[in-house]
Amino acid sequence: MARKAKGLRRALRLLVTAIAVLIAIPLVLTPVYLVVDPISVPMIERYLTGRPVTREWRDIDQVSDRLKASIILSEDGQFCRHWGVDFGALRAEVDNYLEGKPTRGASTLTMQVARNLFLWNDPSPIRKVLEVPLALYIDLVMPKKRIMEIYLNIAEWGPNGEFGIAAGSERAFGREPQNLDWQTASLLAVTLPNPLVRNPARPNNGLLRVAGIVAERAQLYGERANCVGSGGRLAL
């Protein structure tokens, strides 16, 4: 009996230690990522399994303002206003889940950064819960421009290990990301929810229609994305 109790206490200590380490990783790495350019969990998974990874880092000022506005208006319209989590959208998502209605995710750009840097790919309620405190912490530590810069450089933008906007823009259009016009920028933005299937270089009518809507919204409401612009403004 004493041996079993001792084994149980040892297992409990190991569990507590493992949880403490998992908590410490983002607490330590997030400030480090203010100055060190990170790689994502999906990139690490591909490296470990011998699959190709293409990623060239681009500073945020080397990326078209049209793309920044298109991504924010497409993925997270309140990015410049919230503290990492859009609680209104998240509350509506929880209500839909509890009522058995279709859910859309409600992940902000900051929550997506948290997931890609520190969590796993498979969607689950547990992962969504963990994204919330991580996103709040990231938003507390990092300025919005740095969060967007990391997002632009770790997002998956193609089916063959293309990560980051440089690889995505080159694959789709053979262009540097600073040379994107409204059509190419909006097509790259609407590719993000499913980059393994959607091809901005060969868009179907549905993708073209959605990209057109995003481009129109970004031109009308681009000031909502000014927090990621040079000097606090986007040149649209």
Coordinates of N, CA and C in Angstrom, one line a residue:
M1 N 0.8 -1.2 0.0 CA 0.0 0.0 0.0 C 0.9 1.3 0.0
A2 N 1.9 1.2 0.9 CA 2.8 2.4 0.9 C 3.5 2.6 -0.4
R3 N 3.9 1.4 -1.0 CA 4.6 1.5 -2.3 C 3.7 2.2 -3.4
K4 N 2.4 1.8 -3.4 CA 1.5 2.4 -4.3 C 1.3 3.9 -4.1
A5 N 1.2 4.3 -2.8 CA 1.0 5.7 -2.5 C 2.3 6.5 -2.9
K6 N 3.4 5.9 -2.7 CA 4.7 6.5 -3.1 C 4.7 6.7 -4.7
G7 N 4.3 5.6 -5.4 CA 4.3 5.7 -6.8 C 3.3 6.8 -7.3
L8 N 2.1 6.9 -6.6 CA 1.1 7.9 -7.0 C 1.7 9.3 -6.8
R9 N 2.3 9.5 -5.7 CA 2.9 10.8 -5.4 C 4.0 11.2 -6.4
R10 N 4.8 10.2 -6.8 CA 5.8 10.4 -7.8 C 5.2 10.8 -9.2
A11 N 4.1 10.1 -9.5 CA 3.4 10.4 -10.8 C 2.8 11.8 -10.8
L12 N 2.3 12.1 -9.6 CA 1.6 13.5 -9.4 C 2.7 14.6 -9.6
R13 N 3.9 14.3 -9.0 CA 4.9 15.3 -9.1 C 5.4 15.5 -10.5
L14 N 5.5 14.4 -11.2 CA 5.9 14.5 -12.6 C 4.9 15.2 -13.4
L15 N 3.6 15.0 -13.1 CA 2.5 15.7 -13.9 C 2.6 17.2 -13.6
V16 N 2.7 17.5 -12.3 CA 2.8 19.0 -11.9 C 4.0 19.6 -12.6
T17 N 5.2 18.9 -12.6 CA 6.4 19.4 -13.2 C 6.2 19.6 -14.7
A18 N 5.5 18.7 -15.4 CA 5.2 18.8 -16.8 C 4.3 20.0 -17.1
I19 N 3.3 20.2 -16.3 CA 2.4 21.3 -16.5 C 3.2 22.6 -16.3
A20 N 4.0 22.7 -15.3 CA 4.8 23.9 -15.0 C 5.7 24.2 -16.2
V21 N 6.3 23.2 -16.7 CA 7.2 23.4 -17.9 C 6.4 23.9 -19.1
L22 N 5.2 23.3 -19.3 CA 4.4 23.8 -20.4 C 3.9 25.2 -20.3
I23 N 3.7 25.6 -19.0 CA 3.3 27.0 -18.8 C 4.5 27.9 -18.9
A24 N 5.7 27.5 -18.5 CA 6.8 28.3 -18.5 C 7.3 28.6 -20.0
I25 N 7.1 27.7 -20.9 CA 7.6 27.8 -22.2 C 7.1 29.1 -22.9
P26 N 5.7 29.3 -23.0 CA 5.3 30.6 -23.6 C 5.6 31.8 -22.7
L27 N 5.7 31.7 -21.4 CA 6.0 32.8 -20.5 C 7.4 33.3 -20.8
V28 N 8.3 32.4 -21.1 CA 9.7 32.7 -21.3 C 9.9 33.1 -22.8
L29 N 9.3 32.4 -23.7 CA 9.6 32.6 -25.1 C 8.9 33.8 -25.7
T30 N 7.8 34.2 -25.2 CA 7.1 35.4 -25.8 C 7.9 36.6 -25.7
P31 N 8.6 37.0 -24.5 CA 9.4 38.1 -24.5 C 10.7 38.0 -25.4
V32 N 11.2 36.7 -25.5 CA 12.3 36.5 -26.4 C 11.9 36.8 -27.9
Y33 N 10.7 36.4 -28.2 CA 10.2 36.6 -29.6 C 10.0 38.1 -30.0
L34 N 10.2 39.0 -29.0 CA 10.2 40.4 -29.3 C 11.4 40.7 -30.2
V35 N 12.5 40.0 -30.1 CA 13.7 40.3 -30.8 C 14.2 39.1 -31.6
V36 N 13.7 37.9 -31.4 CA 14.1 36.7 -32.1 C 13.0 36.3 -33.0
D37 N 13.3 36.0 -34.2 CA 12.2 35.6 -35.2 C 11.9 34.1 -35.0
P38 N 10.6 33.8 -34.6 CA 10.3 32.4 -34.2 C 10.0 31.5 -35.4
I39 N 10.0 30.2 -35.2 CA 9.3 29.3 -36.1 C 8.1 28.7 -35.4
S40 N 7.2 28.1 -36.2 CA 6.0 27.7 -35.6 C 6.0 26.2 -35.3
V41 N 5.0 25.7 -34.6 CA 4.9 24.3 -34.3 C 4.7 23.5 -35.6
P42 N 3.8 23.9 -36.5 CA 3.7 23.2 -37.8 C 5.0 23.1 -38.6
M43 N 5.8 24.1 -38.5 CA 7.1 24.1 -39.2 C 8.0 23.1 -38.5
I44 N 8.0 23.1 -37.2 CA 8.8 22.1 -36.4 C 8.4 20.7 -36.8
E45 N 7.1 20.4 -36.8 CA 6.6 19.1 -37.2 C 7.1 18.7 -38.5
R46 N 7.1 19.6 -39.5 CA 7.6 19.2 -40.8 C 9.1 18.9 -40.8
Y47 N 9.8 19.7 -40.1 CA 11.3 19.5 -40.0 C 11.5 18.1 -39.4
L48 N 10.8 17.8 -38.3 CA 11.0 16.5 -37.6 C 10.6 15.3 -38.5
T49 N 9.7 15.5 -39.4 CA 9.3 14.3 -40.2 C 9.9 14.4 -41.6
G50 N 10.9 15.3 -41.8 CA 11.6 15.3 -43.0 C 10.9 15.9 -44.2
R51 N 9.8 16.6 -44.0 CA 9.1 17.2 -45.1 C 9.7 18.7 -45.3
P52 N 9.5 19.2 -46.5 CA 10.2 20.4 -46.9 C 9.5 21.6 -46.2
V53 N 10.3 22.6 -45.9 CA 9.8 23.9 -45.3 C 10.4 25.0 -46.1
T54 N 9.6 25.9 -46.6 CA 10.1 27.1 -47.3 C 9.6 28.3 -46.5
R55 N 10.6 29.1 -46.0 CA 10.2 30.3 -45.3 C 11.4 31.3 -45.3
E56 N 11.1 32.5 -45.8 CA 12.1 33.6 -45.7 C 11.4 34.7 -45.0
W57 N 12.0 35.2 -43.9 CA 11.4 36.2 -43.0 C 11.4 37.5 -43.8
R58 N 10.3 38.3 -43.6 CA 10.2 39.6 -44.1 C 9.7 40.5 -43.0
D59 N 10.5 41.6 -42.8 CA 10.0 42.6 -41.8 C 8.7 43.2 -42.2
I60 N 7.9 43.6 -41.3 CA 6.5 44.1 -41.6 C 6.5 45.2 -42.6
D61 N 7.5 46.1 -42.6 CA 7.6 47.2 -43.5 C 8.0 46.8 -44.9
Q62 N 8.3 45.5 -45.1 CA 8.6 44.9 -46.4 C 7.4 44.2 -47.0
V63 N 6.2 44.4 -46.4 CA 5.0 43.8 -46.8 C 4.0 44.8 -47.2
S64 N 3.3 44.6 -48.3 CA 2.3 45.6 -48.8 C 1.3 45.9 -47.7
D65 N 1.0 47.2 -47.5 CA -0.1 47.6 -46.6 C -1.4 47.1 -47.1
R66 N -1.6 46.9 -48.4 CA -2.9 46.3 -48.9 C -3.1 44.9 -48.3
L67 N -2.0 44.2 -48.2 CA -2.2 42.8 -47.6 C -2.5 42.9 -46.1
K68 N -1.8 43.8 -45.4 CA -2.1 43.9 -44.0 C -3.6 44.3 -43.7
A69 N -4.1 45.2 -44.5 CA -5.5 45.6 -44.3 C -6.4 44.5 -44.7
S70 N -6.1 43.8 -45.8 CA -6.9 42.7 -46.3 C -7.0 41.6 -45.2
I71 N -5.9 41.3 -44.6 CA -5.9 40.2 -43.6 C -6.7 40.6 -42.4
I72 N -6.5 41.8 -41.9 CA -7.2 42.3 -40.7 C -8.7 42.4 -41.0
L73 N -9.1 42.9 -42.1 CA -10.5 43.0 -42.5 C -11.2 41.7 -42.7
S74 N -10.3 40.7 -43.2 CA -10.9 39.4 -43.5 C -10.9 38.5 -42.2
E75 N -9.8 38.5 -41.4 CA -9.6 37.6 -40.4 C -10.0 38.1 -39.0
D76 N -9.8 39.4 -38.7 CA -9.9 39.9 -37.4 C -10.1 41.4 -37.4
G77 N -11.3 41.8 -37.7 CA -11.6 43.3 -37.9 C -11.4 44.1 -36.7
Q78 N -11.3 43.5 -35.5 CA -11.1 44.3 -34.3 C -9.7 44.2 -33.8
F79 N -8.8 43.7 -34.6 CA -7.4 43.4 -34.2 C -6.7 44.6 -33.5
C80 N -6.9 45.8 -34.0 CA -6.3 47.0 -33.5 C -6.9 47.5 -32.2
R81 N -8.1 47.0 -31.9 CA -8.9 47.5 -30.7 C -8.9 46.5 -29.5
H82 N -8.9 45.2 -29.8 CA -9.0 44.3 -28.7 C -7.6 44.0 -28.0
W83 N -7.6 43.2 -26.9 CA -6.4 42.9 -26.2 C -6.0 41.5 -26.4
G84 N -6.2 41.1 -27.7 CA -5.7 39.7 -28.0 C -6.9 38.8 -28.2
V85 N -8.0 39.1 -27.6 CA -9.2 38.2 -27.7 C -10.4 39.1 -28.0
D86 N -11.2 38.7 -28.9 CA -12.5 39.4 -29.2 C -13.6 38.7 -28.4
F87 N -13.8 39.2 -27.2 CA -14.7 38.4 -26.3 C -16.2 38.4 -26.8
G88 N -16.6 39.4 -27.5 CA -17.9 39.4 -28.1 C -18.1 38.3 -29.1
A89 N -17.1 38.1 -30.0 CA -17.2 37.1 -31.0 C -17.0 35.7 -30.3
L90 N -16.2 35.6 -29.3 CA -16.0 34.4 -28.6 C -17.2 33.9 -27.9
R91 N -17.9 34.9 -27.3 CA -19.1 34.6 -26.5 C -20.2 34.0 -27.5
A92 N -20.3 34.7 -28.7 CA -21.3 34.2 -29.7 C -20.9 32.8 -30.1
E93 N -19.6 32.5 -30.3 CA -19.2 31.2 -30.7 C -19.5 30.1 -29.7
V94 N -19.3 30.5 -28.4 CA -19.7 29.5 -27.3 C -21.2 29.2 -27.3
D95 N -22.0 30.3 -27.5 CA -23.4 30.1 -27.6 C -23.8 29.2 -28.7
N96 N -23.2 29.4 -29.9 CA -23.5 28.5 -31.1 C -23.1 27.1 -30.8
Y97 N -22.0 26.9 -30.1 CA -21.5 25.5 -29.8 C -22.5 24.8 -28.9
L98 N -22.9 25.5 -27.8 CA -23.8 25.0 -26.8 C -25.2 24.7 -27.4
E99 N -25.6 25.5 -28.4 CA -26.9 25.3 -29.0 C -26.8 24.3 -30.2
G100 N -25.6 23.8 -30.5 CA -25.5 22.8 -31.6 C -25.5 23.5 -33.0
K101 N -25.2 24.8 -33.0 CA -25.2 25.5 -34.3 C -23.8 25.4 -34.9
P102 N -23.6 25.7 -36.2 CA -22.3 25.7 -36.8 C -21.4 26.8 -36.2
T103 N -20.2 26.5 -35.9 CA -19.2 27.4 -35.4 C -18.2 27.9 -36.4
R104 N -17.7 29.1 -36.2 CA -16.7 29.6 -37.2 C -15.3 29.7 -36.7
G105 N -15.1 29.6 -35.4 CA -13.8 29.6 -34.8 C -13.6 30.8 -33.9
A106 N -13.9 32.0 -34.3 CA -13.7 33.2 -33.5 C -12.3 33.5 -33.1
S107 N -11.3 32.9 -33.7 CA -9.9 33.1 -33.4 C -9.4 34.4 -33.9
T108 N -8.9 35.3 -33.0 CA -8.3 36.5 -33.5 C -6.9 36.2 -34.1
L109 N -6.3 37.2 -34.7 CA -4.9 36.9 -35.2 C -4.0 36.6 -34.1
T110 N -4.1 37.2 -33.0 CA -3.3 36.9 -31.8 C -3.5 35.5 -31.3
M111 N -4.7 35.0 -31.3 CA -5.0 33.6 -30.9 C -4.4 32.7 -31.9
Q112 N -4.4 33.0 -33.2 CA -3.8 32.2 -34.2 C -2.2 32.1 -34.0
V113 N -1.7 33.3 -33.7 CA -0.2 33.3 -33.4 C 0.1 32.4 -32.2
A114 N -0.7 32.5 -31.1 CA -0.5 31.7 -29.9 C -0.6 30.2 -30.3
R115 N -1.6 29.8 -31.1 CA -1.7 28.4 -31.4 C -0.5 27.9 -32.3
N116 N -0.1 28.7 -33.2 CA 0.9 28.3 -34.1 C 2.3 28.2 -33.4
L117 N 2.5 29.1 -32.4 CA 3.8 29.1 -31.7 C 3.8 28.1 -30.6
F118 N 2.7 27.8 -29.9 CA 2.8 27.0 -28.7 C 1.8 25.8 -28.5
L119 N 0.9 25.7 -29.4 CA -0.1 24.6 -29.3 C -0.1 23.7 -30.5
W120 N -1.1 22.8 -30.5 CA -1.2 21.8 -31.5 C -2.2 22.2 -32.6
N121 N -2.2 21.4 -33.7 CA -3.0 21.8 -34.9 C -4.4 21.3 -34.8
D122 N -4.7 20.1 -34.2 CA -6.0 19.6 -34.3 C -7.0 20.4 -33.4
P123 N -8.1 20.9 -34.0 CA -9.0 21.7 -33.3 C -9.7 21.0 -32.2
S124 N -9.9 21.6 -31.0 CA -10.6 21.0 -29.9 C -11.0 22.2 -28.9
P125 N -12.1 22.0 -28.1 CA -12.4 23.0 -27.1 C -11.3 23.3 -26.2
I126 N -10.5 22.2 -25.8 CA -9.4 22.5 -24.9 C -8.4 23.4 -25.5
R127 N -8.0 23.2 -26.8 CA -7.1 24.1 -27.4 C -7.6 25.5 -27.5
K128 N -8.9 25.7 -27.8 CA -9.5 27.0 -27.8 C -9.4 27.7 -26.5
V129 N -9.7 27.0 -25.4 CA -9.6 27.6 -24.1 C -8.1 28.0 -23.8
L130 N -7.1 27.2 -24.2 CA -5.8 27.6 -23.9 C -5.3 28.8 -24.7
E131 N -5.9 28.9 -25.9 CA -5.5 30.1 -26.8 C -5.8 31.4 -26.1
V132 N -6.9 31.5 -25.3 CA -7.3 32.7 -24.7 C -6.3 33.4 -23.8
P133 N -5.8 32.7 -22.7 CA -4.8 33.3 -21.9 C -3.5 33.5 -22.6
L134 N -3.1 32.7 -23.5 CA -1.9 32.9 -24.3 C -2.0 34.1 -25.1
A135 N -3.2 34.3 -25.8 CA -3.3 35.5 -26.6 C -3.3 36.8 -25.8
L136 N -3.9 36.8 -24.6 CA -3.9 37.9 -23.7 C -2.5 38.3 -23.3
Y137 N -1.7 37.2 -23.0 CA -0.3 37.5 -22.6 C 0.5 38.0 -23.7
I138 N 0.3 37.4 -24.9 CA 1.1 37.9 -26.1 C 0.8 39.4 -26.3
D139 N -0.5 39.7 -26.3 CA -0.9 41.1 -26.5 C -0.4 42.0 -25.5
L140 N -0.2 41.6 -24.2 CA 0.3 42.4 -23.2 C 1.8 42.6 -23.4
V141 N 2.5 41.6 -23.9 CA 4.0 41.7 -24.0 C 4.4 42.4 -25.3
M142 N 3.7 42.1 -26.4 CA 4.1 42.5 -27.7 C 3.3 43.7 -28.3
P143 N 3.9 44.6 -29.0 CA 3.1 45.6 -29.8 C 2.4 44.9 -30.9
K144 N 1.3 45.6 -31.4 CA 0.5 45.0 -32.5 C 1.3 44.7 -33.7
K145 N 2.2 45.6 -34.0 CA 3.0 45.5 -35.3 C 3.9 44.2 -35.2
R146 N 4.4 43.9 -34.0 CA 5.2 42.7 -33.9 C 4.4 41.4 -34.0
I147 N 3.2 41.5 -33.4 CA 2.3 40.3 -33.5 C 1.9 40.1 -35.0
M148 N 1.6 41.2 -35.7 CA 1.3 41.0 -37.1 C 2.5 40.5 -37.9
E149 N 3.7 41.0 -37.6 CA 4.9 40.6 -38.3 C 5.1 39.1 -38.1
I150 N 5.0 38.6 -36.9 CA 5.1 37.2 -36.7 C 4.0 36.4 -37.4
Y151 N 2.8 36.9 -37.3 CA 1.7 36.2 -38.0 C 2.0 36.1 -39.5
L152 N 2.5 37.1 -40.1 CA 2.8 37.1 -41.6 C 3.9 36.2 -41.9
N153 N 4.7 35.9 -41.0 CA 5.9 35.0 -41.3 C 5.8 33.6 -40.8
I154 N 4.7 33.3 -40.1 CA 4.5 31.9 -39.7 C 3.3 31.2 -40.2
A155 N 2.4 32.1 -40.8 CA 1.2 31.5 -41.4 C 1.5 30.6 -42.5
E156 N 0.8 29.5 -42.6 CA 1.0 28.5 -43.7 C 0.2 29.0 -45.0
W157 N 1.0 29.1 -46.1 CA 0.4 29.7 -47.3 C 0.5 28.8 -48.5
G158 N 0.6 27.5 -48.3 CA 0.6 26.6 -49.4 C 0.6 25.2 -49.0
P159 N 0.4 24.2 -49.9 CA 0.3 22.8 -49.5 C 1.6 22.1 -49.4
N160 N 2.7 22.7 -49.8 CA 4.0 22.0 -49.8 C 5.0 22.6 -48.9
G161 N 4.6 23.1 -47.7 CA 5.5 23.6 -46.7 C 5.8 25.1 -46.9
E162 N 5.0 25.8 -47.6 CA 5.2 27.3 -47.8 C 4.7 28.0 -46.6
F163 N 5.6 28.6 -45.8 CA 5.3 29.3 -44.6 C 5.7 30.8 -44.8
G164 N 4.9 31.7 -44.3 CA 5.2 33.1 -44.4 C 4.8 33.7 -45.7
I165 N 4.6 35.0 -45.7 CA 4.1 35.7 -46.9 C 5.1 35.7 -48.0
A166 N 6.4 35.7 -47.8 CA 7.4 35.7 -48.9 C 7.2 34.5 -49.7
A167 N 7.1 33.3 -49.0 CA 7.0 32.0 -49.8 C 5.6 32.0 -50.4
G168 N 4.6 32.4 -49.7 CA 3.2 32.4 -50.3 C 3.1 33.3 -51.5
S169 N 3.6 34.5 -51.4 CA 3.5 35.4 -52.5 C 4.3 35.0 -53.7
E170 N 5.5 34.4 -53.5 CA 6.3 33.9 -54.5 C 5.7 32.7 -55.2
R171 N 5.1 31.8 -54.4 CA 4.5 30.6 -55.0 C 3.3 31.0 -55.9
A172 N 2.5 31.9 -55.4 CA 1.2 32.3 -56.1 C 1.4 33.2 -57.3
F173 N 2.3 34.2 -57.1 CA 2.3 35.3 -58.1 C 3.7 35.6 -58.5
G174 N 4.8 35.0 -58.0 CA 6.1 35.3 -58.3 C 6.5 36.7 -58.0
R175 N 6.0 37.2 -56.9 CA 6.2 38.6 -56.5 C 6.7 38.7 -55.0
E176 N 7.5 39.8 -54.8 CA 7.8 40.1 -53.4 C 6.5 40.6 -52.7
P177 N 6.4 40.4 -51.4 CA 5.1 40.8 -50.8 C 4.9 42.3 -50.7
Q178 N 5.9 43.1 -50.9 CA 5.7 44.5 -50.9 C 5.1 45.0 -52.2
N179 N 5.1 44.1 -53.3 CA 4.6 44.6 -54.6 C 3.2 44.0 -54.9
L180 N 2.4 43.7 -53.9 CA 1.1 43.2 -54.1 C 0.1 44.3 -54.4
D181 N -0.8 44.1 -55.4 CA -1.9 45.0 -55.6 C -3.1 44.5 -54.9
W182 N -4.2 45.2 -55.0 CA -5.4 44.8 -54.3 C -5.9 43.4 -54.6
Q183 N -5.9 43.0 -55.8 CA -6.4 41.7 -56.2 C -5.5 40.6 -55.6
T184 N -4.2 40.7 -55.8 CA -3.3 39.7 -55.3 C -3.3 39.7 -53.8
A185 N -3.3 40.8 -53.2 CA -3.3 40.9 -51.7 C -4.5 40.3 -51.1
S186 N -5.7 40.6 -51.7 CA -7.0 40.0 -51.1 C -7.0 38.5 -51.4
L187 N -6.5 38.1 -52.5 CA -6.5 36.6 -52.8 C -5.7 35.9 -51.8
L188 N -4.5 36.4 -51.5 CA -3.7 35.8 -50.5 C -4.3 35.8 -49.1
A189 N -5.0 36.9 -48.8 CA -5.7 37.0 -47.5 C -6.8 35.9 -47.3
V190 N -7.6 35.7 -48.4 CA -8.7 34.8 -48.3 C -8.3 33.3 -48.4
T191 N -7.0 33.1 -48.8 CA -6.4 31.8 -48.8 C -6.2 31.2 -47.4
L192 N -6.0 32.1 -46.5 CA -5.5 31.7 -45.2 C -6.4 30.7 -44.4
P193 N -7.7 30.8 -44.5 CA -8.4 29.8 -43.7 C -8.2 28.3 -44.1
N194 N -7.8 28.1 -45.4 CA -7.5 26.8 -45.9 C -6.5 26.8 -47.0
P195 N -5.2 27.1 -46.6 CA -4.2 27.2 -47.6 C -3.8 25.9 -48.3
L196 N -4.2 24.8 -47.7 CA -3.9 23.5 -48.3 C -4.8 23.2 -49.5
V197 N -5.9 23.9 -49.6 CA -6.9 23.6 -50.6 C -7.0 24.8 -51.6
R198 N -7.1 26.0 -51.0 CA -7.3 27.2 -51.8 C -6.0 27.6 -52.5
N199 N -6.2 27.9 -53.8 CA -5.0 28.3 -54.5 C -5.2 29.7 -55.1
P200 N -4.5 30.7 -54.5 CA -4.7 32.1 -55.0 C -4.3 32.3 -56.4
A201 N -3.4 31.5 -56.9 CA -2.9 31.6 -58.3 C -4.0 31.1 -59.3
R202 N -4.8 30.2 -58.9 CA -5.9 29.7 -59.7 C -7.2 29.7 -59.0
P203 N -7.7 30.9 -58.7 CA -8.9 31.0 -57.9 C -10.2 30.6 -58.7
N204 N -11.1 29.9 -58.0 CA -12.4 29.7 -58.6 C -13.3 30.9 -58.4
N205 N -14.5 30.8 -59.0 CA -15.3 32.0 -58.9 C -15.7 32.4 -57.5
G206 N -15.9 31.4 -56.6 CA -16.2 31.7 -55.2 C -15.1 32.4 -54.5
L207 N -13.9 32.0 -54.7 CA -12.7 32.7 -54.1 C -12.5 34.1 -54.6
L208 N -12.7 34.2 -55.9 CA -12.6 35.6 -56.5 C -13.7 36.5 -55.9
R209 N -14.9 36.0 -55.7 CA -16.0 36.8 -55.2 C -15.6 37.3 -53.8
V210 N -15.2 36.3 -52.9 CA -14.8 36.6 -51.6 C -13.7 37.6 -51.5
A211 N -12.7 37.4 -52.4 CA -11.5 38.3 -52.4 C -11.9 39.7 -52.8
G212 N -12.9 39.8 -53.7 CA -13.4 41.1 -54.1 C -14.1 41.8 -53.0
I213 N -14.8 41.1 -52.2 CA -15.5 41.7 -51.0 C -14.5 42.2 -50.0
V214 N -13.5 41.4 -49.8 CA -12.4 41.7 -48.8 C -11.7 43.0 -49.3
A215 N -11.3 43.0 -50.6 CA -10.6 44.2 -51.1 C -11.5 45.4 -51.0
E216 N -12.7 45.3 -51.2 CA -13.6 46.5 -51.1 C -13.7 47.0 -49.7
R217 N -13.9 46.0 -48.7 CA -14.0 46.4 -47.3 C -12.6 47.0 -46.9
A218 N -11.5 46.4 -47.3 CA -10.2 47.0 -46.9 C -10.0 48.4 -47.4
Q219 N -10.5 48.7 -48.6 CA -10.3 50.0 -49.1 C -11.2 51.0 -48.4
L220 N -12.4 50.6 -48.0 CA -13.4 51.4 -47.3 C -13.0 51.6 -45.8
Y221 N -12.5 50.6 -45.2 CA -12.3 50.6 -43.7 C -10.9 50.3 -43.3
G222 N -10.0 50.7 -44.2 CA -8.6 50.4 -44.0 C -8.0 51.0 -42.7
E223 N -8.6 52.1 -42.3 CA -8.1 52.8 -41.1 C -8.2 51.9 -39.8
R224 N -9.0 50.9 -39.9 CA -9.1 49.9 -38.8 C -7.8 49.1 -38.6
A225 N -7.0 49.2 -39.6 CA -5.7 48.4 -39.5 C -4.5 49.3 -39.4
N226 N -4.7 50.6 -39.0 CA -3.6 51.5 -39.0 C -2.6 51.2 -37.9
C227 N -2.9 50.4 -36.9 CA -2.0 50.1 -35.9 C -0.8 49.3 -36.4
V228 N -0.9 48.7 -37.6 CA 0.2 47.9 -38.1 C 1.0 48.6 -39.2
G229 N 0.6 49.9 -39.4 CA 1.2 50.7 -40.5 C 2.4 51.5 -39.9
S230 N 3.3 51.9 -40.9 CA 4.4 52.7 -40.5 C 4.0 54.0 -40.0
G231 N 4.4 54.4 -38.8 CA 4.0 55.6 -38.2 C 2.5 55.7 -37.8
G232 N 1.9 54.5 -37.6 CA 0.5 54.4 -37.2 C -0.5 54.6 -38.3
R233 N -0.1 54.6 -39.6 CA -1.0 54.7 -40.7 C -0.6 53.8 -41.8
L234 N -1.6 53.2 -42.5 CA -1.3 52.4 -43.7 C -1.4 53.3 -44.9
A235 N -0.6 53.1 -45.9 CA -0.6 53.8 -47.2 C -1.4 52.9 -48.2
L236 N -2.7 53.1 -48.3 CA -3.5 52.3 -49.1 C -3.8 53.0 -50.5

